[in-house]
Structures are given as structure tokens and as C-alpha cells.
PDB file of C-alpha atoms in Angstrom:
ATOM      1  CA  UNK A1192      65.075 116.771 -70.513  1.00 48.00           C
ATOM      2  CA  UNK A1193      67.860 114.980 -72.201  1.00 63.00           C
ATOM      3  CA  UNK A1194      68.972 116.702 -75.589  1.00 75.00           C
ATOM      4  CA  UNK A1195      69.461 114.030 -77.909  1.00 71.00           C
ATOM      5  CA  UNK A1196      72.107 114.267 -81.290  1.00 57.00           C
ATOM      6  CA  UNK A1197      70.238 115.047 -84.414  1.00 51.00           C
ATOM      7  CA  UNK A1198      71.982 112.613 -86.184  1.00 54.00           C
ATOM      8  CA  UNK A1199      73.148 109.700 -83.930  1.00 62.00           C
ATOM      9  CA  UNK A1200      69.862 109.509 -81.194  1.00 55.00           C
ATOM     10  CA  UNK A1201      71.690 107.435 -78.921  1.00 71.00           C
ATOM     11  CA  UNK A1202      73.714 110.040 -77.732  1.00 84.00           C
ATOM     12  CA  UNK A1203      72.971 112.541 -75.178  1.00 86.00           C
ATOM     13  CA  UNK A1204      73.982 116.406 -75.615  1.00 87.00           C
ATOM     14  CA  UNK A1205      75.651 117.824 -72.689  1.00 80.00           C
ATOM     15  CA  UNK A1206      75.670 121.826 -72.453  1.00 82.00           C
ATOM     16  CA  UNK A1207      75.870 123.107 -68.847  1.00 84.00           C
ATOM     17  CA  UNK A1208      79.841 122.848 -68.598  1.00 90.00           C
ATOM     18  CA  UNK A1209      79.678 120.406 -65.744  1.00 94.00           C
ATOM     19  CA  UNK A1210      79.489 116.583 -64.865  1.00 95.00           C
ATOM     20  CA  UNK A1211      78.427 115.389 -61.673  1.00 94.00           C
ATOM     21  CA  UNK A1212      80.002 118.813 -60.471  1.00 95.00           C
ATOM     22  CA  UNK A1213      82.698 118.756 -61.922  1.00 97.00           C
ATOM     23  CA  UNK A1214      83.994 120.966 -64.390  1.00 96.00           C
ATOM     24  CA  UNK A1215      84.692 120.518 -68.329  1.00 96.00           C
ATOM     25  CA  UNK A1216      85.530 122.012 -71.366  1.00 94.00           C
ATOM     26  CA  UNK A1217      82.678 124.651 -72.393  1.00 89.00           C
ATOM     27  CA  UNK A1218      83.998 125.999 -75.488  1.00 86.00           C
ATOM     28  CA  UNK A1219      80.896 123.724 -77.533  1.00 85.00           C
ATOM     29  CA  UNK A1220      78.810 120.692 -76.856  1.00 90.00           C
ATOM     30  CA  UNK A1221      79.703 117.508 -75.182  1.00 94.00           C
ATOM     31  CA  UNK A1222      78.597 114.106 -75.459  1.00 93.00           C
ATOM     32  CA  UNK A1223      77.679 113.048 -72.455  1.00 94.00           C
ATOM     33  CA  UNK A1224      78.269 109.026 -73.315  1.00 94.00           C
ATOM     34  CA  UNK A1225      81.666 109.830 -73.394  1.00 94.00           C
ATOM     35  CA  UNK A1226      81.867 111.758 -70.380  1.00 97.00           C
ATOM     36  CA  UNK A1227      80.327 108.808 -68.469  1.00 97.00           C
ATOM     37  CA  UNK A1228      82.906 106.608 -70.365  1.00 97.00           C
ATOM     38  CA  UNK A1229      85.564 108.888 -69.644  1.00 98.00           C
ATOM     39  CA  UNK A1230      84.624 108.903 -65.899  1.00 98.00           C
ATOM     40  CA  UNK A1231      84.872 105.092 -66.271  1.00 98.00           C
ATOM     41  CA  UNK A1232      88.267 104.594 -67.683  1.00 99.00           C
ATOM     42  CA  UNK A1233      89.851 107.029 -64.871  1.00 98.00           C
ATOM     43  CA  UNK A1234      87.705 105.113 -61.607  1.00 98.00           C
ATOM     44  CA  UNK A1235      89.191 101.877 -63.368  1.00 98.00           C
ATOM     45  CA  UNK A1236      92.791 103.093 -63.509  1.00 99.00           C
ATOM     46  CA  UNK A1237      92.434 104.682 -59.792  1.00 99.00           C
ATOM     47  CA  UNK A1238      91.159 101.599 -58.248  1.00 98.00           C
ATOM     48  CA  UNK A1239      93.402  99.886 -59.616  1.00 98.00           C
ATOM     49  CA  UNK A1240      96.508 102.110 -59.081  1.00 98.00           C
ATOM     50  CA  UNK A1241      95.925 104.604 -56.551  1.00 98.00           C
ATOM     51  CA  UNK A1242      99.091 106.357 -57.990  1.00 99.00           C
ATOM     52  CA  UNK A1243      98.026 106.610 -61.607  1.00 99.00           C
ATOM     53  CA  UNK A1244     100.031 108.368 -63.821  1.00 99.00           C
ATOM     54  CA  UNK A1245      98.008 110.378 -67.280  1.00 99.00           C
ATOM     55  CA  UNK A1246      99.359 111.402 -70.567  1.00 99.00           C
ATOM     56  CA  UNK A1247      98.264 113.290 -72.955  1.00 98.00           C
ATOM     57  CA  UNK A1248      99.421 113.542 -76.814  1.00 98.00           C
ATOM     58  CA  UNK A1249      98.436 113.245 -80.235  1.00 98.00           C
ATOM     59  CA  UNK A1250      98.820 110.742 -82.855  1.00 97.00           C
ATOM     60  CA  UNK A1251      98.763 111.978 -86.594  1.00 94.00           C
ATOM     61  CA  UNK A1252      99.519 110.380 -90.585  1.00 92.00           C
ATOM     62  CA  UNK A1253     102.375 110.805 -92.605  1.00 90.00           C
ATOM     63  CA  UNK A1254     101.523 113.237 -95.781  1.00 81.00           C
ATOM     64  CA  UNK A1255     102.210 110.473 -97.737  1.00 76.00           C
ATOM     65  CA  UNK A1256      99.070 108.942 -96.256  1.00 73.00           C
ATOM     66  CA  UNK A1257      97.477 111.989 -98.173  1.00 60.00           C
ATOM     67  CA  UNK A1258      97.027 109.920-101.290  1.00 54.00           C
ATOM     68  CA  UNK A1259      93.266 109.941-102.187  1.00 44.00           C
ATOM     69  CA  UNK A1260      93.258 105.777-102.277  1.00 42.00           C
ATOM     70  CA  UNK A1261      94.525 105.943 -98.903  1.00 51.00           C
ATOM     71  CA  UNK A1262      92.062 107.939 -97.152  1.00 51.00           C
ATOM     72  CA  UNK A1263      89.887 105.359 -97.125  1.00 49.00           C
ATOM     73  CA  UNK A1264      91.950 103.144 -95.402  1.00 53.00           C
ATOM     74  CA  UNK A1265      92.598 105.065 -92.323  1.00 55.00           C
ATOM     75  CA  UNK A1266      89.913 103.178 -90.360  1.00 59.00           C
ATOM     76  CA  UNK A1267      90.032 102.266 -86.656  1.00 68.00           C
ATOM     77  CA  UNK A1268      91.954  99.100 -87.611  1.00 86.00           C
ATOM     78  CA  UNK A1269      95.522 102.124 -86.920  1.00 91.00           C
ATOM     79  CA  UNK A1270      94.449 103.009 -83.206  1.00 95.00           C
ATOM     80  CA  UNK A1271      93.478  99.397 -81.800  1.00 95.00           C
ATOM     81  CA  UNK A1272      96.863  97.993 -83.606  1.00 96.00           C
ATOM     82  CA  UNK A1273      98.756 100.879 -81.343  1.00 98.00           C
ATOM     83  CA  UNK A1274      97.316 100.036 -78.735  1.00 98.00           C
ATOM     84  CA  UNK A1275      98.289  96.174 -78.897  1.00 98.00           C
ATOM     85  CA  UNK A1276     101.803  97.204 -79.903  1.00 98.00           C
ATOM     86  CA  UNK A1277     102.022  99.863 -77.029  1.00 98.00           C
ATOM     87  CA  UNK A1278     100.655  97.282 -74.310  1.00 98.00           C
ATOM     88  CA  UNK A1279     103.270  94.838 -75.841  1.00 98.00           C
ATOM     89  CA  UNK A1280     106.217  97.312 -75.390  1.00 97.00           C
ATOM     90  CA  UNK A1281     104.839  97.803 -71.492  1.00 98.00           C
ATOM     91  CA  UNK A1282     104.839  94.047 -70.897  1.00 98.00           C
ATOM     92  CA  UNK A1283     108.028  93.732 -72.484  1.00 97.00           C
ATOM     93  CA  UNK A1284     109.688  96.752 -70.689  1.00 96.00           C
ATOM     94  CA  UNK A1285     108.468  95.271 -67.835  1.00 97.00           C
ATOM     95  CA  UNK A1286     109.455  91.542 -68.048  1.00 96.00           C
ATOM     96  CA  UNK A1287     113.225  93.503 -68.520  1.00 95.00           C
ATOM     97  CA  UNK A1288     112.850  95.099 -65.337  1.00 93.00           C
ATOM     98  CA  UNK A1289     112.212  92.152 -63.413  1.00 95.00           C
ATOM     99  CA  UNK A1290     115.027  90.310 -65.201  1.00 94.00           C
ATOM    100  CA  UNK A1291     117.112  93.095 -64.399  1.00 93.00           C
ATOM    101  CA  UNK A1292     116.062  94.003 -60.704  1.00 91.00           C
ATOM    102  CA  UNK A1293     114.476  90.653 -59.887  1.00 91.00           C
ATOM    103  CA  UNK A1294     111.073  92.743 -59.406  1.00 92.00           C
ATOM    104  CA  UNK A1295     109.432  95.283 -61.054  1.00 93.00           C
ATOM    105  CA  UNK A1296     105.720  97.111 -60.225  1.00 95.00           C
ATOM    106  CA  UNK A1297     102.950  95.959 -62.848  1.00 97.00           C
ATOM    107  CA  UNK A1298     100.832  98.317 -64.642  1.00 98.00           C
ATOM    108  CA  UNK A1299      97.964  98.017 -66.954  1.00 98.00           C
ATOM    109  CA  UNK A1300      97.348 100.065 -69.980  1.00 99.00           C
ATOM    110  CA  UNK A1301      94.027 102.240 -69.686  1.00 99.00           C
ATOM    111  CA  UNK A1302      92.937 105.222 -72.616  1.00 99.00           C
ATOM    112  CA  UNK A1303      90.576 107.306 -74.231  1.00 98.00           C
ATOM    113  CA  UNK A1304      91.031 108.414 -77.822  1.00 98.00           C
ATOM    114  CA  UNK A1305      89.054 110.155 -80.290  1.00 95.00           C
ATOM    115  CA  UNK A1306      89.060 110.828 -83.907  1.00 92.00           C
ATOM    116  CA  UNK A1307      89.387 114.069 -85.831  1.00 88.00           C
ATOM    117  CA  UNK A1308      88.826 115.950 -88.875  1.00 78.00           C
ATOM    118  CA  UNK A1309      89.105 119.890 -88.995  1.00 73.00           C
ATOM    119  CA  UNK A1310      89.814 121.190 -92.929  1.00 68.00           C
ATOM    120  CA  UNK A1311      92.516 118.945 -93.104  1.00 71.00           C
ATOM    121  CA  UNK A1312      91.884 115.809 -96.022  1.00 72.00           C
ATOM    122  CA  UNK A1313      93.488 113.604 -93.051  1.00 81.00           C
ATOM    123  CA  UNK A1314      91.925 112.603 -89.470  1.00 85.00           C
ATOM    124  CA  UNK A1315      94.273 112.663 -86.446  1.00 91.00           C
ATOM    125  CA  UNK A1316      93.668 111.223 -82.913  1.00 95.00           C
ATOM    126  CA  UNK A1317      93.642 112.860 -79.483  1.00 97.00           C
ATOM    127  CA  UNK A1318      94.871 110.112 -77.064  1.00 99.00           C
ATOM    128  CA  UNK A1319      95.189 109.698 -73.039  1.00 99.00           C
ATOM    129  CA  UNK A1320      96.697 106.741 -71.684  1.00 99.00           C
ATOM    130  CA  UNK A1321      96.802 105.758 -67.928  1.00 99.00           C
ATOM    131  CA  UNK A1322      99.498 104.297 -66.040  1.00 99.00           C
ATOM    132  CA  UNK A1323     101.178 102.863 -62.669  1.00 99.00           C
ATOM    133  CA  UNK A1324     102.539 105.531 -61.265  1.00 98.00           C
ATOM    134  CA  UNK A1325     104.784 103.292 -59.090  1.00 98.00           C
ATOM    135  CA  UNK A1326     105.728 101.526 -62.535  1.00 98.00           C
ATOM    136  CA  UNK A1327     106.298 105.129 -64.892  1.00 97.00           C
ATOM    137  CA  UNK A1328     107.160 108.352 -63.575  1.00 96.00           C
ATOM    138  CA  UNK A1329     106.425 110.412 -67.195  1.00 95.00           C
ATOM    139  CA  UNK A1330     107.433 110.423 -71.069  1.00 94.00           C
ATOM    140  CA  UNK A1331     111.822 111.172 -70.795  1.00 88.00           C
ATOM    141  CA  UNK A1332     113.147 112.184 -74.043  1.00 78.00           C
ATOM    142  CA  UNK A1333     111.263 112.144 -77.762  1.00 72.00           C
ATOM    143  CA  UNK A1334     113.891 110.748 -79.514  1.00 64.00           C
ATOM    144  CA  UNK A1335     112.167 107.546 -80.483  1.00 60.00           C
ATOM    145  CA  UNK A1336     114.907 104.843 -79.747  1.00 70.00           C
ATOM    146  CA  UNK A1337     115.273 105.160 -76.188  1.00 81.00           C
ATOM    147  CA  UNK A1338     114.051 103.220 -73.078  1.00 89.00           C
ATOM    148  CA  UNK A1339     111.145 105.367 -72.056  1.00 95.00           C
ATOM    149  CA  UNK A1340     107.284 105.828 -72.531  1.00 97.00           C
ATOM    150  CA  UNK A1341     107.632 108.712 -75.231  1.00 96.00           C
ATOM    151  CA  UNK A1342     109.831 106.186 -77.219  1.00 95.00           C
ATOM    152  CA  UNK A1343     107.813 103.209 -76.489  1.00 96.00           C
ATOM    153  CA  UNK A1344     104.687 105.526 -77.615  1.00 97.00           C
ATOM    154  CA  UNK A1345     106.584 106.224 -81.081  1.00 96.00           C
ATOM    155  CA  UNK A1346     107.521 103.076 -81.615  1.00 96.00           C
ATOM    156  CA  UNK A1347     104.583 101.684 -81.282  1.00 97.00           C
ATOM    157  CA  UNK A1348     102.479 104.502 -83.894  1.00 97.00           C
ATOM    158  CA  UNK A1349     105.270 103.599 -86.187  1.00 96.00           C
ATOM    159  CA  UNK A1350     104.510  99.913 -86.272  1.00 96.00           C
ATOM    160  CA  UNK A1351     100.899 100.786 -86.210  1.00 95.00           C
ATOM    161  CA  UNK A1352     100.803 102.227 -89.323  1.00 93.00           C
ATOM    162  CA  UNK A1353     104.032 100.662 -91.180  1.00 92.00           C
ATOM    163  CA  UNK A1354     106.423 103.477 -91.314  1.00 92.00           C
ATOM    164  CA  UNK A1355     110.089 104.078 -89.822  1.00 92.00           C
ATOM    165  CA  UNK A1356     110.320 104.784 -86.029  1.00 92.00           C
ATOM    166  CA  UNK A1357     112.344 108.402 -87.161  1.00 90.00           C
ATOM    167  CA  UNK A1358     109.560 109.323 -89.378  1.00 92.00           C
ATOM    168  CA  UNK A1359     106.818 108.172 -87.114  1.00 93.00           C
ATOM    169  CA  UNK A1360     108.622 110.691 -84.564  1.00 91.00           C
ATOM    170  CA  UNK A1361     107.145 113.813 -86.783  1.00 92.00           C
ATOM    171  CA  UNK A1362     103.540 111.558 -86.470  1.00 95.00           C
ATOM    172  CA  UNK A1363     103.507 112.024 -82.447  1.00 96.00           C
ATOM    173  CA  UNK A1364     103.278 115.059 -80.831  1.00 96.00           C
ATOM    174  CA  UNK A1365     102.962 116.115 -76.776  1.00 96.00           C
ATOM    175  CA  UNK A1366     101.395 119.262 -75.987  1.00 95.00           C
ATOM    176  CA  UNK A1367     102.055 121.291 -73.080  1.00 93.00           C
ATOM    177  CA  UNK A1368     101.037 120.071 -69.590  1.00 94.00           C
ATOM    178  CA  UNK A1369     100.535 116.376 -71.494  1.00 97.00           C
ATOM    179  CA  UNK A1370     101.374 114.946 -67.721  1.00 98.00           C
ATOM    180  CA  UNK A1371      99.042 114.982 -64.752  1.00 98.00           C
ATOM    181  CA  UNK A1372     100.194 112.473 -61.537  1.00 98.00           C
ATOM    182  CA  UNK A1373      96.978 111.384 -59.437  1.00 98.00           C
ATOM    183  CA  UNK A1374      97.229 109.990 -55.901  1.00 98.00           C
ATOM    184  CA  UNK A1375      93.903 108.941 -54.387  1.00 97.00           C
ATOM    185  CA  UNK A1376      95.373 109.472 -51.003  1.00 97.00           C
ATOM    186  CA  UNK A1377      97.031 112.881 -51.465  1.00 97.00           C
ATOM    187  CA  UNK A1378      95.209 115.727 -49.861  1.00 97.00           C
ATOM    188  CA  UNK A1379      94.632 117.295 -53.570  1.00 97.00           C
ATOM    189  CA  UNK A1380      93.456 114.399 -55.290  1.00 98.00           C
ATOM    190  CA  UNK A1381      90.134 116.175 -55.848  1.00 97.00           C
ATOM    191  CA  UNK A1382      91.615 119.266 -57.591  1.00 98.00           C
ATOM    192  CA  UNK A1383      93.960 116.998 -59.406  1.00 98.00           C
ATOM    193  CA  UNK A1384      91.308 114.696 -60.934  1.00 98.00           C
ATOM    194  CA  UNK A1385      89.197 117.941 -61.345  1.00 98.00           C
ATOM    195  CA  UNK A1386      92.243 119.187 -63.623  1.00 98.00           C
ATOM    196  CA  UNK A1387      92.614 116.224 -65.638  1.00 98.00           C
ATOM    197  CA  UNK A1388      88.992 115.662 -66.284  1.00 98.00           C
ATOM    198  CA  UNK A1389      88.597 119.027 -67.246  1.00 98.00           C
ATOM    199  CA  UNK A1390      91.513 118.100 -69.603  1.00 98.00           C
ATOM    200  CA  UNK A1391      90.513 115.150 -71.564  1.00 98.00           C
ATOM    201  CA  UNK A1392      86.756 116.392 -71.675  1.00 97.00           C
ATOM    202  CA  UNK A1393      87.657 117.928 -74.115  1.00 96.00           C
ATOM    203  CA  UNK A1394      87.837 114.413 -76.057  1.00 96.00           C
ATOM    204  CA  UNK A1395      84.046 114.504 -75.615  1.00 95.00           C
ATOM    205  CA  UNK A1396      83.011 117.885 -77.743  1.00 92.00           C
ATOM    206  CA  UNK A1397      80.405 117.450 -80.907  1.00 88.00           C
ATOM    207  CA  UNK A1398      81.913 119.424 -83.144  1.00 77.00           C
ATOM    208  CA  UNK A1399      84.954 117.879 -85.891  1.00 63.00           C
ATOM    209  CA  UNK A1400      83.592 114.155 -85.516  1.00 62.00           C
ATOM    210  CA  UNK A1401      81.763 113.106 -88.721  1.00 57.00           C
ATOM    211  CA  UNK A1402      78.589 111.385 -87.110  1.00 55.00           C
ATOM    212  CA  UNK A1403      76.920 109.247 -89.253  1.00 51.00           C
ATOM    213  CA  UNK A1404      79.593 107.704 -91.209  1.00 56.00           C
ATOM    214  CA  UNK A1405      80.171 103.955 -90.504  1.00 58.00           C
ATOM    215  CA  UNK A1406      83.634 104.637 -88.608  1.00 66.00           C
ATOM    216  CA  UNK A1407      84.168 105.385 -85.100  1.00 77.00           C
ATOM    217  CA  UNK A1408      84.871 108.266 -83.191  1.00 85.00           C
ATOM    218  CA  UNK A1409      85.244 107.460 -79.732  1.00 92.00           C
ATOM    219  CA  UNK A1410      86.890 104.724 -77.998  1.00 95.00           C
ATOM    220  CA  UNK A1411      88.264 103.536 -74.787  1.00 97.00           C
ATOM    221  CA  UNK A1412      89.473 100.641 -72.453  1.00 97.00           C
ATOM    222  CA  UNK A1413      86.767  98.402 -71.309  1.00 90.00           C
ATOM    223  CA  UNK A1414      88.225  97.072 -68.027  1.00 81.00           C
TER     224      UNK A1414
END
């Protein structure tokens, strides 16, 4: 019997710890909509590029952003502009390489993110994007003004939510094992997807998402 949310219906409570077999975070409830979507998003990227490359990291506001008028403010409008900008800096980094090399592998930009709110007054987002692995290898350095995806990533949170690249720098932060490298035709492709589904299940948990206000929570690529 499917265990619906007491607040929104539509979605379905998952509590056994696994999905279609596989593994996920069991430290609370999921929501199995997004578990589905997540499943989605990854099949998309895979078929796609059978070498996908996943990162992980975290997008936060600025304690100026603190101010009470502001909070109200900080509506999905800040995660669909970074992801325009950050598909923008791909194409463009892209279109370079070709200029440069007189070819360059394409890549798409696929993610997940959700929205958070512990006992801080300010939300934060938990992000996974998905990548040719033939086009991007993994993040390089965090400075913020150099030619790789962690800078790109900055840059892009910066313009996202109109504040300095240096500053937006303190906004972004990768955790530990924030890269996983898939290859559908690598003998450990199951274990690997295992590990990185495991990993952004986590996006899927009930608790710190305020269901019920008018705002969303959950979001991903569509194709």
C-alpha cells in the first residue's frame, strides 16, 4: 500500500531503504517521486553519454541575503537562472575548444537540486549536475576565475544571484567524494551507479523541505 504525504497527497512515502533494488539513504523518509525522477535524469545522461561524469556540491546565500525583505525573494527564479548561466558557460567553453582544437566532444547539462531549510533563516540548495565524460574530466581548482567546471560553477551562482565572482566563491561549496565517473561499459558500472544513487538519494528525504508553501523543492532536467 502506497504511503501517501500528509500534507502534499501526490507524493508517495518511501521507507524500505531501497529502489528497484537498489540501495539509498535510510537515515529518514524518501519521496519516492523524486527517486523515480532521479532515476530519470541519470538513464538520460547515460544514454546519452555512456561516459558520464557526476558532481556533487552545494549552492548557498550571501549573509547579506539575511535581510528580512529579502527572504522572500529567494524563490526558484536563483536556481533556474544558474542553470541557464552554467549551460551558457559549457556552450561557450566549448565553442573555444573547437576554435582552438578544430573539434571538441559535446556535452549536455543534466541535474537534480533540492531546496533546504534546517534552523538557519536562509534556504540553501543541494545540487548534482551530469556531464560528458569525454568532454570534462572533474572540477580543477576553486579559485573562481579559471578555465574549469568549479570556476564555471562559481561564476555562474555569482551571476545568478548578482554578487562578485570572489564573494560568490564563499556561496559554493564541494564536499568530499563530490565526483563519481560512470562508464556503462566498464565491468563496475553497476556498483558505480549503485554508489552514486545511493549518493544523491539523499536529495529525496522528507524531512527540512517546507511542504505546503507555494515554492518548490525539487527540481530536475526534463530531457
Amino acid at each position: 500500500m502506497n504511503i501517501r504525504h500528509p500534507v502534499n497527497r501526490n507524493l508517495v512515502i518511501n521507507k524500505v531503504g531501497f529502489y528497484k533494488n537498489i540501495p539509498v539513504w535510510n537515515k529518514g523518509d524518501l519521496i519516492q517521486n523524486y527517486l523515480i525522477s532521479i532515476e530519470q535524469v541519470l538513464t538520460q545522461s547515460l544514454n546519452e553519454h555512456p561516459r558520464t561524469l557526476a558532481i556533487r556540491f552545494d549552492l548557498r546565500f550571501p549573509v547579506s541575503f539575511g535581510i528580512i525583505d529579502q527572504i522572500a525573494s529567494l524563490q526558484t527564479s536563483h536556481i533556474s537562472s544558474f542553470f541557464k548561466n552554467l549551460d551558457l558557460e559549457i556552450k561557450r567553453d566549448i565553442k573555444d575548444k573547437i576554435k582552438r582544437n578544430g573539434n571538441a566532444h559535446h556535452s549536455s547539462l543534466r541535474y537534480i537540486w533540492v531546496k533546504e531549510q534546517d534552523s538557519s533563516c536562509m534556504p540553501h540548495y543541494h545540487v548534482a549536475i551530469f556531464l560528458n565524460k569525454d568532454t570534462y574530466y572533474g572540477l580543477g581548482n576553486y579559485q573562481g576565475n579559471g578555465d574549469n567546471m568549479a570556476s564555471r560553477i562559481i561564476r555562474a551562482w555569482a551571476r545568478s544571484i548578482g554578487i562578485e565572482t570572489y564573494d560568490a566563491g564563499k556561496c559554493v561549496e564541494f564536499p568530499d567524494n563530490h565526483t563519481y565517473r560512470l562508464n556503462r561499459n566498464s565491468e563496475n558500472f553497476a556498483e558505480d551507479f549503485e554508489q552514486l544513487f545511493f549518493r544523491v538519494s539523499y536529495f529525496a528525504k522528507v524531512d527540512t523541505k517546507a511542504f505546503g508553501s507555494k515554492d518548490n523543492y525539487f527540481g530536475c532536467s526534463r530531457r
